[in-house]
Amino acid sequence: MDQFRAVTLHDVAREAGVAVSTVSRALSNPDRVSARTREHVRAVATRLGYRPNRIAQALPSGRTRILALLVPDITNPHNFGLVRGAEAQAGAAGYTLVLGDTQESPERESAHADRLASAVDGFVLISSRLPDDELRELRRRHPVVLFNRELEDFPSVVLDSLDGSRQVVEHLVALGHRRLAYLGGPASAWMDAERWRSLSADAARAGVEITRLGPFSPTLDGGAAAADVGLGSGATAFVAFNDLLAIGALQRLERRGVDVPGRISVVGFDDIFGSGFCHPPLTTVTSPAEQAGRMLIDMLLGTCTPGRAVLPTPLHVRDSTGVAAG
């Protein structure tokens, strides 16, 4: 047997001295063979290192027990928790999870979905950038659940942007800030529009000014550019689309000698790993990412009621926010 060739049912049958059909029944329908034959075949399969071919097994049933999770940026630590939660829940249900990085591109996301369509039983789409009609077309062929994106009749898990934004504005107003700037994320991001809508409504209720800047790439480099634009706006506090953008802004402000929070306060969203280690530690809205990942898999597999789940987003106050400069 070739060193790198996968062991097949034929190999197991030849070694066990039985028919291929007997091996197949012993491994997939054990009640259809005697206990002695079943144990003999399984022992041989284990010794040879046989692993079932998921795609071949799927041919009669149409199911592979493989799920796809597509994220817009695999380098964003916020996605670590989503992947971990989804992987744990999928594994517990006997499914394998495959991961795709769409790099903030709807074209890449569409290409991933097309390539994986014949090999997976469903899709978990994180902050999908696909147009509505493409999402509907994908769901006509496969189960789909969404995170931080809503579309009618789609099961989804979203963060409570209304409450998170309310807490941000109330916190900054309590510190005396009256001119805020929102450092916006990608124009194609559904959550960017939701956060702006919530922040602007809360600012209006509080009687303070907020200016939308951007869009900016939701990365450290994007944050550096956003900080320069923000400084020109006259705002005393920046609210960034996500933590990477906020941390990039903090780094740029430090390089320019701008005191945070003495001159500018900075707030992020997601509470990613590292947001408490930057300088100064970042005030941010927490995202329960692992819980969301587990819930998304449950929705996809139908082990919980599909629909719209909204997760709480408490504000974690750290040292990047302070009293507004007089």
Coordinates of C-alpha atoms in Angstrom, one line a residue:
M1 CA 0.0 0.0 0.0
D2 CA 1.4 3.4 -1.0
Q3 CA 2.6 5.4 2.0
F4 CA 0.4 8.4 1.3
R5 CA -2.6 6.7 -0.2
A6 CA -5.7 6.8 1.9
V7 CA -6.9 3.4 3.2
T8 CA -10.1 2.3 1.4
L9 CA -13.0 0.0 2.1
H10 CA -11.4 -2.4 -0.4
D11 CA -8.2 -2.5 1.6
V12 CA -10.1 -3.3 4.8
A13 CA -12.1 -6.0 3.1
R14 CA -9.0 -7.6 1.6
E15 CA -7.2 -7.6 5.0
A16 CA -10.3 -8.8 6.9
G17 CA -11.1 -11.5 4.3
V18 CA -14.7 -10.4 3.8
A19 CA -16.7 -8.7 1.1
V20 CA -16.6 -4.9 0.6
S21 CA -20.3 -4.8 1.3
T22 CA -19.7 -6.5 4.6
V23 CA -17.2 -3.9 5.6
S24 CA -19.5 -1.1 4.6
R25 CA -22.4 -2.6 6.7
A26 CA -20.0 -3.3 9.7
L27 CA -18.9 0.4 9.8
S28 CA -22.1 2.2 8.8
N29 CA -25.0 -0.2 9.6
P30 CA -23.5 -2.4 12.4
D31 CA -26.9 -4.0 13.3
R32 CA -26.9 -5.7 9.8
V33 CA -23.8 -8.0 10.6
S34 CA -23.0 -10.3 13.4
A35 CA -21.2 -9.0 16.5
R36 CA -18.2 -11.2 15.8
T37 CA -17.9 -9.9 12.2
R38 CA -18.5 -6.3 13.2
E39 CA -15.7 -6.4 15.8
H40 CA -13.3 -8.1 13.5
V41 CA -13.9 -5.6 10.7
R42 CA -13.5 -2.6 13.1
A43 CA -10.3 -4.0 14.5
V44 CA -8.8 -4.3 11.0
A45 CA -10.0 -0.9 10.0
T46 CA -8.4 0.6 13.1
R47 CA -5.1 -1.2 12.6
L48 CA -4.9 0.0 9.0
G49 CA -5.9 3.5 9.9
Y50 CA -9.1 3.6 7.8
R51 CA -11.0 6.9 7.9
P52 CA -14.4 7.2 6.3
N53 CA -14.7 9.4 3.2
R54 CA -17.2 12.1 4.2
I55 CA -18.0 13.1 0.6
A56 CA -18.6 9.5 -0.4
Q57 CA -20.8 8.9 2.7
A58 CA -22.8 11.9 1.7
L59 CA -23.8 10.6 -1.7
P60 CA -26.8 8.5 -0.5
S61 CA -28.0 11.1 2.1
G62 CA -26.8 14.3 0.6
R63 CA -25.3 15.3 3.9
T64 CA -21.5 15.6 4.6
R65 CA -21.7 16.7 8.3
I66 CA -19.4 19.6 7.4
L67 CA -20.3 23.2 8.0
A68 CA -18.6 26.3 6.6
L69 CA -17.9 29.5 8.6
L70 CA -16.9 32.6 6.6
V71 CA -15.3 35.5 8.3
P72 CA -14.5 38.9 6.8
D73 CA -11.0 39.1 8.4
I74 CA -9.2 36.1 9.9
T75 CA -6.7 38.4 11.6
N76 CA -9.3 40.3 13.6
P77 CA -9.1 38.9 17.2
H78 CA -12.9 39.4 17.5
N79 CA -13.3 36.4 15.2
F80 CA -11.2 34.1 17.4
G81 CA -14.0 33.8 19.9
L82 CA -16.6 33.2 17.2
V83 CA -14.6 30.5 15.7
R84 CA -13.8 28.8 19.0
G85 CA -17.5 28.8 20.1
A86 CA -18.7 27.6 16.7
E87 CA -16.0 24.9 16.5
A88 CA -16.8 23.6 20.0
Q89 CA -20.6 23.4 19.3
A90 CA -20.1 21.8 15.8
G91 CA -17.8 19.2 17.2
A92 CA -20.1 18.3 20.0
A93 CA -22.8 17.7 17.4
G94 CA -20.5 15.5 15.3
Y95 CA -19.8 18.1 12.6
T96 CA -16.6 19.4 11.2
L97 CA -16.2 23.1 10.7
V98 CA -14.2 24.6 7.8
L99 CA -13.1 28.3 7.9
G100 CA -12.9 30.7 5.0
D101 CA -11.4 34.3 5.1
T102 CA -13.3 36.6 2.8
Q103 CA -10.9 39.6 3.3
E104 CA -13.8 42.1 3.5
S105 CA -14.6 41.3 -0.1
P106 CA -18.1 40.3 -1.3
E107 CA -16.5 38.8 -4.4
R108 CA -14.3 36.5 -2.3
E109 CA -17.2 35.6 -0.1
S110 CA -19.3 34.7 -3.1
A111 CA -16.4 32.6 -4.5
H112 CA -16.0 30.7 -1.2
A113 CA -19.7 30.0 -1.0
D114 CA -19.7 28.6 -4.6
R115 CA -16.7 26.4 -4.0
L116 CA -18.0 25.0 -0.8
A117 CA -21.6 24.6 -1.8
S118 CA -21.4 21.0 -2.8
A119 CA -19.3 19.9 0.2
V120 CA -21.1 21.4 3.2
D121 CA -24.4 21.1 4.9
G122 CA -24.8 24.8 5.7
F123 CA -23.1 28.2 6.1
V124 CA -22.4 30.5 9.1
L125 CA -21.7 34.0 7.6
I126 CA -20.0 36.5 9.9
S127 CA -20.8 40.1 9.0
S128 CA -21.6 39.1 5.5
R129 CA -20.8 41.6 2.8
L130 CA -23.0 39.8 0.2
P131 CA -25.8 41.7 -1.4
D132 CA -29.3 40.7 -0.2
D133 CA -30.2 38.9 -3.5
E134 CA -27.1 36.8 -3.3
L135 CA -27.8 35.8 0.3
R136 CA -31.3 34.8 -0.7
E137 CA -30.0 32.7 -3.6
L138 CA -27.5 31.0 -1.3
R139 CA -30.2 30.2 1.2
R140 CA -32.5 28.7 -1.5
R141 CA -29.8 26.0 -1.8
H142 CA -28.4 25.7 1.7
P143 CA -29.2 26.5 5.3
V144 CA -27.6 29.9 6.2
V145 CA -27.3 31.8 9.5
L146 CA -26.0 35.3 9.9
F147 CA -24.0 37.1 12.5
N148 CA -24.2 40.9 12.8
R149 CA -26.3 41.1 9.6
E150 CA -30.1 41.0 9.4
L151 CA -32.3 40.0 6.5
E152 CA -36.0 39.1 6.5
D153 CA -36.6 35.4 7.2
F154 CA -33.0 34.7 7.9
P155 CA -32.0 33.3 11.3
S156 CA -29.5 35.6 12.8
V157 CA -27.5 36.5 15.9
V158 CA -26.7 40.2 16.4
L159 CA -25.1 42.3 19.1
D160 CA -27.3 44.9 20.8
S161 CA -26.0 47.9 19.0
L162 CA -28.8 50.1 20.4
D163 CA -27.9 49.5 24.0
G164 CA -24.1 49.5 23.3
S165 CA -24.3 52.8 21.6
R166 CA -26.5 54.2 24.3
Q167 CA -23.9 53.3 26.9
V168 CA -21.1 54.9 24.9
V169 CA -22.9 58.2 24.4
E170 CA -24.1 58.4 28.1
H171 CA -20.5 57.6 29.3
L172 CA -18.9 60.3 27.1
V173 CA -21.6 62.9 27.9
A174 CA -21.1 62.2 31.6
L175 CA -17.4 63.0 31.1
G176 CA -18.4 66.4 29.6
H177 CA -17.9 65.6 25.9
R178 CA -20.1 67.6 23.6
R179 CA -18.4 67.0 20.2
L180 CA -18.0 63.4 19.2
A181 CA -16.7 61.8 16.0
Y182 CA -17.7 58.3 14.7
L183 CA -14.8 56.7 12.9
G184 CA -16.8 54.6 10.4
G185 CA -16.1 51.1 9.1
P186 CA -16.6 49.6 5.7
A187 CA -19.6 51.1 3.7
S188 CA -20.7 47.5 3.0
A189 CA -20.9 46.5 6.7
W190 CA -24.5 46.2 7.9
M191 CA -23.3 46.8 11.5
D192 CA -21.5 50.0 10.6
A193 CA -24.9 51.5 9.5
E194 CA -26.5 50.2 12.6
R195 CA -23.9 51.7 14.9
W196 CA -24.1 55.0 13.2
R197 CA -27.9 55.1 13.3
S198 CA -27.9 54.3 17.1
L199 CA -25.0 56.7 18.0
S200 CA -26.5 59.6 16.1
A201 CA -30.0 59.0 17.6
D202 CA -28.5 58.8 21.1
A203 CA -26.3 61.9 20.6
A204 CA -29.4 63.9 19.4
R205 CA -31.3 62.9 22.5
A206 CA -28.4 63.9 24.7
G207 CA -28.1 67.3 22.9
V208 CA -24.5 66.7 21.7
E209 CA -22.9 66.8 18.3
I210 CA -21.6 63.7 16.5
T211 CA -19.9 63.7 13.1
R212 CA -19.5 60.6 10.9
L213 CA -16.1 60.2 9.4
G214 CA -14.8 57.6 6.9
P215 CA -15.4 55.0 5.8
F216 CA -12.1 53.5 7.0
S217 CA -10.6 50.0 6.8
P218 CA -11.4 48.3 10.1
T219 CA -7.7 47.6 10.7
L220 CA -4.8 49.2 12.7
D221 CA -3.7 51.0 9.5
G222 CA -7.2 52.3 9.0
G223 CA -7.2 53.6 12.6
A224 CA -4.1 55.7 11.9
A225 CA -5.7 57.4 8.9
A226 CA -8.9 57.8 11.0
A227 CA -7.1 59.5 13.8
D228 CA -5.6 62.1 11.5
V229 CA -9.1 62.9 10.0
G230 CA -10.6 62.9 13.5
L231 CA -8.2 65.4 14.8
G232 CA -9.2 67.8 12.1
S233 CA -12.9 67.5 13.1
G234 CA -12.6 69.3 16.4
A235 CA -14.1 66.4 18.3
T236 CA -13.0 65.6 21.9
A237 CA -13.9 61.9 21.7
F238 CA -13.6 59.3 18.9
V239 CA -16.0 56.3 18.8
A240 CA -14.5 53.7 16.4
F241 CA -16.4 51.1 14.4
N242 CA -14.3 48.3 16.0
D243 CA -11.4 47.8 18.3
L244 CA -8.7 47.4 15.6
L245 CA -9.7 50.8 14.2
A246 CA -9.6 52.3 17.8
I247 CA -6.3 50.8 18.7
G248 CA -4.8 52.0 15.4
A249 CA -6.1 55.5 16.3
L250 CA -4.5 55.3 19.7
Q251 CA -1.2 54.3 18.2
R252 CA -1.3 57.2 15.8
L253 CA -2.3 59.7 18.5
E254 CA 0.6 58.6 20.6
R255 CA 3.0 59.1 17.7
R256 CA 1.7 62.6 17.2
G257 CA 2.0 63.4 20.8
V258 CA -1.7 63.8 21.4
D259 CA -2.6 62.9 25.0
V260 CA -5.3 60.3 25.5
P261 CA -7.6 60.8 27.3
G262 CA -6.4 64.3 28.3
R263 CA -7.1 65.8 24.9
I264 CA -9.0 63.0 23.1
S265 CA -11.0 60.1 24.4
V266 CA -11.3 56.9 22.4
V267 CA -13.9 54.2 22.5
G268 CA -14.1 50.9 20.5
F269 CA -16.5 48.1 19.9
D270 CA -15.9 44.3 20.4
D271 CA -13.5 44.2 23.4
I272 CA -11.0 42.0 21.5
F273 CA -8.1 40.2 23.1
G274 CA -5.4 43.0 23.4
S275 CA -7.8 45.9 24.0
G276 CA -6.8 45.9 27.6
F277 CA -3.1 45.7 26.8
C278 CA -2.7 48.7 24.5
H279 CA -1.7 52.2 25.7
P280 CA -3.8 53.4 27.3
P281 CA -6.1 50.4 27.8
L282 CA -9.2 50.8 25.6
T283 CA -12.7 51.6 26.7
T284 CA -14.9 49.4 24.5
V285 CA -18.3 47.7 24.1
T286 CA -18.0 44.0 24.9
S287 CA -19.0 41.3 22.4
P288 CA -19.9 37.8 23.8
A289 CA -18.2 36.2 20.8
E290 CA -17.9 32.6 22.0
Q291 CA -21.6 32.6 23.0
A292 CA -22.5 33.9 19.6
G293 CA -20.5 31.2 17.9
R294 CA -22.2 28.4 19.8
M295 CA -25.7 30.0 19.2
L296 CA -25.0 30.3 15.5
I297 CA -24.3 26.6 15.2
D298 CA -27.3 25.7 17.2
M299 CA -29.5 27.8 14.9
L300 CA -27.9 26.2 11.8
L301 CA -28.5 22.7 13.1
G302 CA -32.0 23.4 14.3
T303 CA -31.2 22.6 17.9
C304 CA -32.6 25.9 19.1
T305 CA -35.5 28.0 17.8
P306 CA -34.4 29.8 14.6
G307 CA -35.1 33.5 14.5
R308 CA -33.3 36.6 15.8
A309 CA -31.2 36.5 18.9
V310 CA -29.8 39.7 20.4
L311 CA -26.9 39.5 22.7
P312 CA -26.0 42.0 25.5
T313 CA -23.1 44.4 25.0
P314 CA -21.9 45.9 28.3
L315 CA -19.5 48.8 28.1
H316 CA -16.1 48.1 29.6
V317 CA -14.6 51.3 30.8
R318 CA -10.8 51.6 30.8
D319 CA -8.3 54.4 30.7
S320 CA -8.8 55.6 27.1
T321 CA -11.7 57.8 28.1
G322 CA -11.6 60.7 30.5
V323 CA -13.0 64.1 31.3
A324 CA -13.3 66.4 28.3
A325 CA -10.6 69.0 27.9
G326 CA -11.9 72.4 29.1

